[in-house]
Short mmCIF file of C-alpha atoms in Angstrom, two decimals:
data_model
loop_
_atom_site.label_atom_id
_atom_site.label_comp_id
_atom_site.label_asym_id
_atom_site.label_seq_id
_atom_site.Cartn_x
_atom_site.Cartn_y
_atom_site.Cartn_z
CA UNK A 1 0.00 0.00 0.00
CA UNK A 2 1.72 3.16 -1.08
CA UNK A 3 0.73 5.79 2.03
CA UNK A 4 2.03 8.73 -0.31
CA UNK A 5 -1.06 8.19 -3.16
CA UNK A 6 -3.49 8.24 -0.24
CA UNK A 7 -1.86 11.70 0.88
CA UNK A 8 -2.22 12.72 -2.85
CA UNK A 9 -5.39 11.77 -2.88
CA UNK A 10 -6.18 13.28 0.25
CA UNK A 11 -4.57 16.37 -0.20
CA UNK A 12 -5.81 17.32 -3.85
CA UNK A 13 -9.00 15.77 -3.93
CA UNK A 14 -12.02 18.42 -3.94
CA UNK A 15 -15.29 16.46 -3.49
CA UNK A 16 -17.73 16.66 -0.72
CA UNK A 17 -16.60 14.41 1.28
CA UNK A 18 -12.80 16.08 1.01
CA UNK A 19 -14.39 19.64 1.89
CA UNK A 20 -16.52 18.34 4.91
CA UNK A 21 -14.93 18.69 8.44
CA UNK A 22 -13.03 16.29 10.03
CA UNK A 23 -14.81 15.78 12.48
CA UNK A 24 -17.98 15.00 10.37
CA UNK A 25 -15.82 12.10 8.59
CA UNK A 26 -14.38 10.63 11.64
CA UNK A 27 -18.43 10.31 13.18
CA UNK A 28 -19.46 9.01 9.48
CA UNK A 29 -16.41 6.69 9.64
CA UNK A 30 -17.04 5.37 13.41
CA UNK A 31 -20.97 5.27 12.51
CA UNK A 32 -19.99 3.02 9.36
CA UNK A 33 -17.68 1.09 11.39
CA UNK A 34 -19.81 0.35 14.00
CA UNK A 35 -23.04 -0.28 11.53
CA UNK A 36 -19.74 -2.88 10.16
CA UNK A 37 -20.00 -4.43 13.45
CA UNK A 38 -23.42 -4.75 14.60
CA UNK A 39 -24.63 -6.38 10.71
CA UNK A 40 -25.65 -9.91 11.47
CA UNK A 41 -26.38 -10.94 7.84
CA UNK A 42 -24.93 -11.15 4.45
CA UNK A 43 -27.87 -8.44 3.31
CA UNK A 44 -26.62 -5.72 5.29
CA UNK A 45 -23.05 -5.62 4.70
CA UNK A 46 -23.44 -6.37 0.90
CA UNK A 47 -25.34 -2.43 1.63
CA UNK A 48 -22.90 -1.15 3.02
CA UNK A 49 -20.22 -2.57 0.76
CA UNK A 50 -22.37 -1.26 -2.17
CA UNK A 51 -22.90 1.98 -0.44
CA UNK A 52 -19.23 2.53 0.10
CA UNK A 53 -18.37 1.91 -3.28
CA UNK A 54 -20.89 4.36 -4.62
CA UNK A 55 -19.33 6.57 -2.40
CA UNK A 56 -16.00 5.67 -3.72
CA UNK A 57 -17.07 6.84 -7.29
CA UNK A 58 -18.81 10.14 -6.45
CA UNK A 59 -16.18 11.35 -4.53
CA UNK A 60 -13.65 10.57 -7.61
CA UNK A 61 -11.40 7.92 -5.90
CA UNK A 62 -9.85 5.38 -7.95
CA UNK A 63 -11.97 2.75 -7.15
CA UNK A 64 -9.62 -0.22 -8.61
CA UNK A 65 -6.63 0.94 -6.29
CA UNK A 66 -8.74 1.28 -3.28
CA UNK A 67 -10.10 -2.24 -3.92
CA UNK A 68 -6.94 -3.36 -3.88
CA UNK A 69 -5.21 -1.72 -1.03
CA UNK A 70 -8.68 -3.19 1.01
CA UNK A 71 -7.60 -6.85 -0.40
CA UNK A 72 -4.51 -6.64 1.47
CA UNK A 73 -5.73 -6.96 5.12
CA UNK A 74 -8.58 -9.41 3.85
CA UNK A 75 -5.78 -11.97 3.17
CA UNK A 76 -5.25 -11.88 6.98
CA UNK A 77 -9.18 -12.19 7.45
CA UNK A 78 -9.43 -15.23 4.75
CA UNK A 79 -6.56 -16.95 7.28
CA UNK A 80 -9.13 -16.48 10.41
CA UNK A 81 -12.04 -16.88 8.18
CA UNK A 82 -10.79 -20.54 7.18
CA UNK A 83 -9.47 -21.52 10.63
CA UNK A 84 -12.31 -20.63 12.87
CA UNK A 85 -15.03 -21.38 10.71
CA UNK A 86 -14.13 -24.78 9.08
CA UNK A 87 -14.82 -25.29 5.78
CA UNK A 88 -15.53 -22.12 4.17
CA UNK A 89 -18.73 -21.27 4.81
CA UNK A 90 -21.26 -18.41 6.06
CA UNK A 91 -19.21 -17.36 8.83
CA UNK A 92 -16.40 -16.81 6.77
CA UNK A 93 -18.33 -14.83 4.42
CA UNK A 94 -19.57 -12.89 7.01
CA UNK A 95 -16.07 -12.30 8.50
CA UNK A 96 -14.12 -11.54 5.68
CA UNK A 97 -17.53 -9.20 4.21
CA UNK A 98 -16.69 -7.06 7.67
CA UNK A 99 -13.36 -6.64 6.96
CA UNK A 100 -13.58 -5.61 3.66
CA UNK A 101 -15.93 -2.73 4.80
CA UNK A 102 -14.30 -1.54 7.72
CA UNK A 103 -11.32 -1.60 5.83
CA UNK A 104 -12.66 0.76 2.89
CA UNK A 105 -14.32 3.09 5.43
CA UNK A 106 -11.01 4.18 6.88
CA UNK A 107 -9.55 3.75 3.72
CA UNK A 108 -12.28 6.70 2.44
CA UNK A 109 -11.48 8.78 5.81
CA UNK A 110 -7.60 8.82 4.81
CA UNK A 111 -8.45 9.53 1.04
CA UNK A 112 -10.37 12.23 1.63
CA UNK A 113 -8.85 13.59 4.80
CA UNK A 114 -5.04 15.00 5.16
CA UNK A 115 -3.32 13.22 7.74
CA UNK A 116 -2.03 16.23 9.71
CA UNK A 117 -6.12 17.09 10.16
CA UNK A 118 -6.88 13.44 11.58
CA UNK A 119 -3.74 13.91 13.94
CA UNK A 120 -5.26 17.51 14.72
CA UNK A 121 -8.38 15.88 15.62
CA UNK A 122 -6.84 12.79 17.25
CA UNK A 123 -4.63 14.59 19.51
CA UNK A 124 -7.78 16.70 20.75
CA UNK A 125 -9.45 12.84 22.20
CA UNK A 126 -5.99 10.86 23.03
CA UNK A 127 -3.16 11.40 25.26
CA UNK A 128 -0.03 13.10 23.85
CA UNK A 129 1.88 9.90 23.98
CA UNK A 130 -0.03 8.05 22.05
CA UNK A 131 -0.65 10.59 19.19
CA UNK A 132 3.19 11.45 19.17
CA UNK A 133 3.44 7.37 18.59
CA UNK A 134 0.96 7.29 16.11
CA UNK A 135 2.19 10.24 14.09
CA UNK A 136 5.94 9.19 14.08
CA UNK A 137 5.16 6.04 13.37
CA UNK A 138 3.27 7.35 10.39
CA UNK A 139 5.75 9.23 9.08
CA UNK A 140 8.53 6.81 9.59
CA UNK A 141 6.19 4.29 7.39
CA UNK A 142 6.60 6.59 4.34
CA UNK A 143 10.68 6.46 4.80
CA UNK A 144 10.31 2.41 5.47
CA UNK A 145 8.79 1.42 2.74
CA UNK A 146 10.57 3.27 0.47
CA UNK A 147 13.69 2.16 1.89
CA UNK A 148 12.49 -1.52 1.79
CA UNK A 149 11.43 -0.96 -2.15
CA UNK A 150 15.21 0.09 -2.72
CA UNK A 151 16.91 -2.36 -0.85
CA UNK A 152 14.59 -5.17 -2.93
CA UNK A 153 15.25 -3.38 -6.51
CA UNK A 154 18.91 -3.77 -5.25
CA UNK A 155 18.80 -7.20 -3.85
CA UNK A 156 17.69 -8.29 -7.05
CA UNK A 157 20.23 -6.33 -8.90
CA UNK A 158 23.00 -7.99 -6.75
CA UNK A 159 21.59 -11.76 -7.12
CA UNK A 160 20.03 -11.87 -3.35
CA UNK A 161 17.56 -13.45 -5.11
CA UNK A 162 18.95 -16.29 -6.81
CA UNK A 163 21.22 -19.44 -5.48
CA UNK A 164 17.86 -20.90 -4.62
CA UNK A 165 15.01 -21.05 -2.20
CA UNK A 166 17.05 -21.01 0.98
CA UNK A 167 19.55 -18.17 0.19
CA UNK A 168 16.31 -16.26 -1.27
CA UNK A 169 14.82 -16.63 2.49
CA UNK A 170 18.22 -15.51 4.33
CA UNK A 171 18.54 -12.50 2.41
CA UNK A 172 15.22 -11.37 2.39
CA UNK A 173 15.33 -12.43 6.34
CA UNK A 174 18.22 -10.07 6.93
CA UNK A 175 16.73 -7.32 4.88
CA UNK A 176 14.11 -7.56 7.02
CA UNK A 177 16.53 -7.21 10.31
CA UNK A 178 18.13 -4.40 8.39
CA UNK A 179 14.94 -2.48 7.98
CA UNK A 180 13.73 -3.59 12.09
CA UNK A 181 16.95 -1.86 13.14
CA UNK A 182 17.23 0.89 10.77
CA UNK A 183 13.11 1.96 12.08
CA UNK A 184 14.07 2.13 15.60
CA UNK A 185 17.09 4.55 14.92
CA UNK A 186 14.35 6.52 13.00
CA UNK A 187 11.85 7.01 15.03
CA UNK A 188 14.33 8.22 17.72
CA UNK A 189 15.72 10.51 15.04
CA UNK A 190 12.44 11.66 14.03
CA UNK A 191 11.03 12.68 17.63
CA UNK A 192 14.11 14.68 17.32
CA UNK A 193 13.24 16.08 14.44
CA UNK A 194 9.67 16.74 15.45
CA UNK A 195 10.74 18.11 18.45
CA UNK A 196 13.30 20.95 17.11
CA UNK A 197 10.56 21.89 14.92
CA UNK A 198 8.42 22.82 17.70
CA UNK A 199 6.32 19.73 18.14
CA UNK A 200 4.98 19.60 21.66
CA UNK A 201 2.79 16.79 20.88
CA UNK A 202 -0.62 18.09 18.78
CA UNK A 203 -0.53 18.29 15.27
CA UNK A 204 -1.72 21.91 13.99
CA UNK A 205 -3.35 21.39 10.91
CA UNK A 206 -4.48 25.05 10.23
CA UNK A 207 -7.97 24.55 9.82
CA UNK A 208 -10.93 23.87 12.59
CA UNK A 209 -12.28 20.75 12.93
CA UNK A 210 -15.20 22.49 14.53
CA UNK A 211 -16.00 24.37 11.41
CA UNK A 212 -19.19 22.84 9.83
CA UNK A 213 -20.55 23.78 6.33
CA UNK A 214 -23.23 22.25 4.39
CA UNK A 215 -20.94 19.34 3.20
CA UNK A 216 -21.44 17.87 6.48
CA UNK A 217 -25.08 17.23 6.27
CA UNK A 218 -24.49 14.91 3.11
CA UNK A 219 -22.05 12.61 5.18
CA UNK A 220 -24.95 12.56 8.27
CA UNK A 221 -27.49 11.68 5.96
CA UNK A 222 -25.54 9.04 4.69
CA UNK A 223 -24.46 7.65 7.87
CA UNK A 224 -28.14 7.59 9.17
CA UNK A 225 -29.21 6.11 5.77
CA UNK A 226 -26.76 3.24 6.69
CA UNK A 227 -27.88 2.95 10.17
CA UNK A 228 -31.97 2.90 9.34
CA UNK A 229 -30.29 -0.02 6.12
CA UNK A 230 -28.91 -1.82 9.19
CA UNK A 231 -31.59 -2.01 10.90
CA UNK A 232 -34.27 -2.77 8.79
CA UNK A 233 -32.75 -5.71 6.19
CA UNK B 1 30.08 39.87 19.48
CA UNK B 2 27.71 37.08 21.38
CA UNK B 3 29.37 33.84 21.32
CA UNK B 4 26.33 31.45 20.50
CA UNK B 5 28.26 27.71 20.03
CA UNK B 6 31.22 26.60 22.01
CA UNK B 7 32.73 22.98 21.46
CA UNK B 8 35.65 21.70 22.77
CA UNK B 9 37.13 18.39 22.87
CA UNK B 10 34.36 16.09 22.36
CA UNK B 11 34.17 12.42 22.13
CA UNK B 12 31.28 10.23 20.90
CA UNK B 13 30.97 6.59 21.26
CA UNK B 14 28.64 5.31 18.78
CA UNK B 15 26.47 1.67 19.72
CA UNK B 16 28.53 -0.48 16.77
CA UNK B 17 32.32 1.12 18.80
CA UNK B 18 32.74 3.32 16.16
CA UNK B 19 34.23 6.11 18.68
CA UNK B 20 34.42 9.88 16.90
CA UNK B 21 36.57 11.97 18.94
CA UNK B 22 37.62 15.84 18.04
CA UNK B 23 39.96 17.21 19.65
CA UNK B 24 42.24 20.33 19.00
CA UNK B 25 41.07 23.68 19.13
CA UNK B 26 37.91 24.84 20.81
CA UNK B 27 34.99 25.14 18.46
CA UNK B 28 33.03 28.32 18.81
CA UNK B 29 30.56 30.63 16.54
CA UNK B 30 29.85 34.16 17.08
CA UNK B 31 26.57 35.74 16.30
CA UNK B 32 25.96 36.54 12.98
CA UNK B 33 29.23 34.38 11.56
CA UNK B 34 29.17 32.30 8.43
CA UNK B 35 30.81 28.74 9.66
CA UNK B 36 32.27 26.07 6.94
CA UNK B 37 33.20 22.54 8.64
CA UNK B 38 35.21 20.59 6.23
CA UNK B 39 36.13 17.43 6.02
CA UNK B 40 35.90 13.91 4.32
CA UNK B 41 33.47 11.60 4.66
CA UNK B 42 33.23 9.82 8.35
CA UNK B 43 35.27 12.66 9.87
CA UNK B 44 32.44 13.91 11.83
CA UNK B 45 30.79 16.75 10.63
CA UNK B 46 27.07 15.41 11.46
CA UNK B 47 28.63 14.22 14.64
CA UNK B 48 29.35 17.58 15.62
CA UNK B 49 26.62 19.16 14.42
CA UNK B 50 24.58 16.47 16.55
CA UNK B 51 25.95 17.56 19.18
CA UNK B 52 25.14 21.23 18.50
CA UNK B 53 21.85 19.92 18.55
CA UNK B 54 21.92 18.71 21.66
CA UNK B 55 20.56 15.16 19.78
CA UNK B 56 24.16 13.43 20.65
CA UNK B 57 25.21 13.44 24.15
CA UNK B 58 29.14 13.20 24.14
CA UNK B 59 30.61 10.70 26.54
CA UNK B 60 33.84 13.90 27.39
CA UNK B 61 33.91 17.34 26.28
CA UNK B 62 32.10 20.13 26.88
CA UNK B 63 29.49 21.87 25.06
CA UNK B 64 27.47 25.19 24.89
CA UNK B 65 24.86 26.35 22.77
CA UNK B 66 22.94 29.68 23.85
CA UNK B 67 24.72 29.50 26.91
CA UNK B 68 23.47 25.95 27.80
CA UNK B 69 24.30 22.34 27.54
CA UNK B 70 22.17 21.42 24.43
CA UNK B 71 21.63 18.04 25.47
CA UNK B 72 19.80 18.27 28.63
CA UNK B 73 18.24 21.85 28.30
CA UNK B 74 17.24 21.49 24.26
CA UNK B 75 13.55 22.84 25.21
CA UNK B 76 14.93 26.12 26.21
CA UNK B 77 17.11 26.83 22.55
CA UNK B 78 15.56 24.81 20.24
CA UNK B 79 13.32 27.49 18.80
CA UNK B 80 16.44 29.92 17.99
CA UNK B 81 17.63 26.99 15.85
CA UNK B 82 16.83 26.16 12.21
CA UNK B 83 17.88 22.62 10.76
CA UNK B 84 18.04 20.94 7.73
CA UNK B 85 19.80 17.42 8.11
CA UNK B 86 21.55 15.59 5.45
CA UNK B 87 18.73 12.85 4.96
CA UNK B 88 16.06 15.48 4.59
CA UNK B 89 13.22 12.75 4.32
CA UNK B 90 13.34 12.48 7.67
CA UNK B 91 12.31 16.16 8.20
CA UNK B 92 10.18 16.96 5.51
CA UNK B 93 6.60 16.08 7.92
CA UNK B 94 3.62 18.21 6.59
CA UNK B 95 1.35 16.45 3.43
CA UNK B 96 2.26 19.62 1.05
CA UNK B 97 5.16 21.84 0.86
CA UNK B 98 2.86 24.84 2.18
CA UNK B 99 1.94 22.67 5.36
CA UNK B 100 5.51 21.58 6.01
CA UNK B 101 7.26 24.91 5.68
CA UNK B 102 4.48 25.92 7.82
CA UNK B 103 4.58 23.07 10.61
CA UNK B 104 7.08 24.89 12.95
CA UNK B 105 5.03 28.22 12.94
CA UNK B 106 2.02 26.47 14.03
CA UNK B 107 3.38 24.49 16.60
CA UNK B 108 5.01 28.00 18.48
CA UNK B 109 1.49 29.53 17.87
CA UNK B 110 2.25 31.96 15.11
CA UNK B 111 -1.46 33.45 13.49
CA UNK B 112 -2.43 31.81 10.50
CA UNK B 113 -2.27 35.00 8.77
CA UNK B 114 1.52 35.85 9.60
CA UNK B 115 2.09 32.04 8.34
CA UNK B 116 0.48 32.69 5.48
CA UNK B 117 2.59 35.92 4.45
CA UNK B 118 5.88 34.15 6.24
CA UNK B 119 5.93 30.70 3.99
CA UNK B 120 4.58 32.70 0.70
CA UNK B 121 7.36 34.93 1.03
CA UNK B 122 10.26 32.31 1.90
CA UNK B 123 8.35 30.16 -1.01
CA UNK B 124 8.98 32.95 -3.60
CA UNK B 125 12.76 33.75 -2.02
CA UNK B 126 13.50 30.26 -2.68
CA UNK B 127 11.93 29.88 -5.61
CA UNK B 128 9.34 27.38 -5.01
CA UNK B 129 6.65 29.02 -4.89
CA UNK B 130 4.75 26.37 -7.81
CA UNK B 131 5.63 23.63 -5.56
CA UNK B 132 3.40 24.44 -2.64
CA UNK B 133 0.74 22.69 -3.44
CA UNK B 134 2.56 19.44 -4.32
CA UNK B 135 3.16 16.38 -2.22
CA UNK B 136 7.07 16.38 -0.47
CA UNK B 137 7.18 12.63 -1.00
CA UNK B 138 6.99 12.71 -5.32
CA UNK B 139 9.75 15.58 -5.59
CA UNK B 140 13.21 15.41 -6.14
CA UNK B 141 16.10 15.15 -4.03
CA UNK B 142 17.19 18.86 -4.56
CA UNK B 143 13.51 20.37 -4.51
CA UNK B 144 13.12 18.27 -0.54
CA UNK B 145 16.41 19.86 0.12
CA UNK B 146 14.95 23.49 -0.89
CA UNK B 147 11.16 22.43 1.23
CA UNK B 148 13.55 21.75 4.25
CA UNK B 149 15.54 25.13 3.80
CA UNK B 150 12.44 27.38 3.73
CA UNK B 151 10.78 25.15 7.05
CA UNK B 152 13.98 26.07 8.40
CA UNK B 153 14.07 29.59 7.11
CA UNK B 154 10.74 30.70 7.53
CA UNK B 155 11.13 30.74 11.63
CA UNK B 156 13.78 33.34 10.84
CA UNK B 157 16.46 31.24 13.49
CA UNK B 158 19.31 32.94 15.01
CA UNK B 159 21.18 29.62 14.52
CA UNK B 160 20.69 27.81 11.45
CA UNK B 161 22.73 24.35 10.96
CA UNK B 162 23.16 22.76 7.53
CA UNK B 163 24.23 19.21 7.09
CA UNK B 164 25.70 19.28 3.55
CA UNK B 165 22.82 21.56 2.27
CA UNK B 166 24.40 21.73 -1.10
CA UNK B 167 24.09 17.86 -2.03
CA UNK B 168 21.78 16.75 -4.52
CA UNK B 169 21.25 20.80 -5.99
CA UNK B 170 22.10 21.93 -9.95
CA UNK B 171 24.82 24.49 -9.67
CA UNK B 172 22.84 27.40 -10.44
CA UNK B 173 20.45 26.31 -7.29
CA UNK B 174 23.85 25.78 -5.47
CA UNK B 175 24.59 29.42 -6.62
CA UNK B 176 21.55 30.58 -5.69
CA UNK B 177 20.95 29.29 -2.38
CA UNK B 178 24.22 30.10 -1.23
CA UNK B 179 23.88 33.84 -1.99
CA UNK B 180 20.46 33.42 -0.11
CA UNK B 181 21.84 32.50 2.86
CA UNK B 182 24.74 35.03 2.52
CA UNK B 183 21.73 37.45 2.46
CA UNK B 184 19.82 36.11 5.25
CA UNK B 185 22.52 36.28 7.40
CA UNK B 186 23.21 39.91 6.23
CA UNK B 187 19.64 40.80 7.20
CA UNK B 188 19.47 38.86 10.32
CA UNK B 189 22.68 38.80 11.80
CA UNK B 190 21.86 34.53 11.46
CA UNK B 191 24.75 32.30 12.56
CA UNK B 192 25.33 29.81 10.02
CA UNK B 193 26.96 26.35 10.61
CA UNK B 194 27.33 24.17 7.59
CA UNK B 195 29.18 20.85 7.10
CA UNK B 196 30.33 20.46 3.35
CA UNK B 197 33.75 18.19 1.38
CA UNK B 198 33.67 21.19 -0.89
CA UNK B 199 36.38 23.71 -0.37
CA UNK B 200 34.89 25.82 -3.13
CA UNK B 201 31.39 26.28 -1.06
CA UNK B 202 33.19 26.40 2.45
CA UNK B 203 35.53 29.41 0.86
CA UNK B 204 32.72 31.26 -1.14
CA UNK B 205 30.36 31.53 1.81
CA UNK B 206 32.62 31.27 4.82
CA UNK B 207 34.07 33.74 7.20
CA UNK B 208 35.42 30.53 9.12
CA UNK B 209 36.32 27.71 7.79
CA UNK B 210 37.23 24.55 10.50
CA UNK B 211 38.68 21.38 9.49
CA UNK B 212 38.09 17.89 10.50
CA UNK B 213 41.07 15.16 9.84
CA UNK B 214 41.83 12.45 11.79
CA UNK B 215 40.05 13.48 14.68
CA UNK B 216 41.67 16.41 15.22
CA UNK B 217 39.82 19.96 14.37
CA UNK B 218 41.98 23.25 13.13
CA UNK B 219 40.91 26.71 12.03
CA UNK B 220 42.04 26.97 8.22
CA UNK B 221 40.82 31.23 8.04
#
């Protein structure tokens, strides 16, 4: 999942949803999230799944790429799916269903919300230690991968790749280690960082969260439409 | 003159043994003096300017910035100091160049009017202005090294500290930026420290130029 397209998308993006407050995305978000939760049946979350994607398209997201960035996590659901609801069945459905919407629903908040307003708005609710975690481990992500992607592209350049299945597995095993200890030297250096630059643990995004406009009312109504959905299917 | 940095006779123990030690001649900067620190490659320019920064703690030596130890009283001098580090990645935080050269203002409570006059202005100085509303994380090495400049910049420091600010620029950007700074420092009576390998820059911009070799640190003008 490449973090910097969701900024992108997030920062130039100029639909409803991107020009409605914060705050009114993060309620929409928990509301579908917890709408996720409570569905009992197949019906409901097929809805919401439906709903979301319609969403998806209105607002102008590229709805292949966001498919695919929700696939990833559902690979970890399909594992719990299988093994706690032997053979596929229902249940799994059901299970791997919820995780594909609660994964596009925060997958909509970050695509239509810049990160630095979600931090605003986080570090508002949660205590300073957790949003400093958060947020440096969200920026150290960006560095991570990209380091990772270079360190592959020159793996394979430098034959860490061939000499068979074994040597493939060390090398990639010690990139890994290499990547481990290189992310704990950078967070350190970038609560430094944050720090020097006047960081005292709230992310000042510039803009109210408490400003409301009438782009809000569209995300409400849509959250109570999915709620009344919910409850009535 | 105000003596803002004094070094002198530092050593650093890194976790992997590798021990930096600089020894020689006291290090110091003046208010409103151009600095060069010159040397090769491991010598240990970053490790000294690390220390400025209060973000090494040297096992000997001793070490005043502002008139305090950096590395136990950073909270008191870290807002006279500008930065920009030599992987800049790791400073470049806001989603677009406008919110990133703006992060430190809003964090020491400037008005989001006098940010908005402060990062157009250091945007056009620089000449980056049609980059502000891009994303930090698609541009080149040399425009992140110009976003990290004007965050640094735009606070107007009294201390600014440049890890090899040069790398990764076209000459006429080197040209440019350097004559920049030379004006900033004119205007502000900024003290700049910058670590570079090239003589050229250290003796185009520098009123002092210090050497690293061996671990030992001289005065070359």
């Amino acid at each position: 999942m490449e973090i910097a397209f969701f900024d992108n998308l997030a920062v130039n993006g100029k639909s409803f949803l991107h020009n409605a407050s914060t705050l009114s995305k993060f309620i929409f978000t928990a509301i579908i999230i917890n709408c996720v939760i409570i569905s009992r049946g197949i019906n409901e979350l097929i809805f919401i799944a439906v709903l979301q994607s319609v969403l998806i398209i209105a607002i102008r997201l590229p709805i292949k790429r966001i498919f695919m960035a929700a696939f990833n996590p559902m690979f970890f659901s399909l594992v719990f799916a299988v093994t706690k609801y032997p053979p596929f069945g229902y249940d799994s459905l059901l299970v791997l269903l919820k995780t594909f919407s609660a994964v596009l629903s925060v997958l909509i908040l970050i695509s239509a919300t810049p990160f630095t307003e979600l931090f605003s708005l986080l570090g508002h609710f949660l205590p300073s230690i957790i949003t400093d975690a958060l947020f440096v481990t969200y920026r150290s992500i960006f560095i991570l991968i990209q380091q990772l992607d270079n360190h592959l592209t020159i793996m394979k350049i430098r034959g860490g790749f061939n000499g068979g299945f074994i040597n493939s597995i060390k090398n990639f095993s010690s990139l890994l280690g290499l990547v481990i200890i290189r992310s704990i030297d950078l967070s350190e250096r970038m609560y430094h960082i944050l720090k020097i630059r006047g960081y005292k643990g709230k992310i000042y995004s510039g803009k109210s969260f408490l400003v409301f406009n009438k782009q809000d009312i569209v995300s409400y109504i849509l959250a109570v439409g999915t709620i009344m959905a919910v409850i009535l299917l | 003159m105000n003596e803002i940095v004094r070094v002198s006779g530092i050593r650093h123990v890194f976790p992997d043994g590798t021990n930096v030690g600089i020894k020689g001649i006291d290090f110091s900067a003046e208010q409103g003096e151009k600095i060069a620190i010159l040397g090769h490659n491991g010598s240990g320019k970053s490790t000294l300017l690390n220390t400025i920064l209060g973000i090494i703690t040297p096992l000997e030596g001793e070490i005043s910035v502002f008139g305090v130890n950096p590395s136990r009283e950073y909270s008191k001098i870290w807002h006279k100091i500008g930065v920009v580090f030599q992987n800049v990645d790791e400073q470049i935080i806001g989603p677009t160049v406008w919110d990133d050269i703006a992060f430190s203002m809003r964090n020491y409570g400037y008005k989001e009017d006098q940010i908005n006059d402060a990062v157009e202005n250091i945007l056009m100085e620089i000449g980056i202005y049609h980059l502000k509303d891009k994303i930090p994380h698609y541009l080149s090495g040399g425009e992140k090294k110009k976003i990290a400049l004007a965050g640094a910049l735009v606070m107007k420091p009294q201390l600014l500290l440049l890890d090899e600010p040069l790398d990764g620029l076209d000459p006429q950007s080197k040209t440019y930026i350097l004559n920049l700074l030379i004006n900033k420092n004119q205007e502000f009576k900024m003290t700049i420290i910058f670590t570079t390998h090239d003589y050229s820059t250290a003796h185009y911009i520098a009123d002092t130029i210090y050497t690293l070799e061996g671990g030992k640190i001289n005065i070359k003008r």
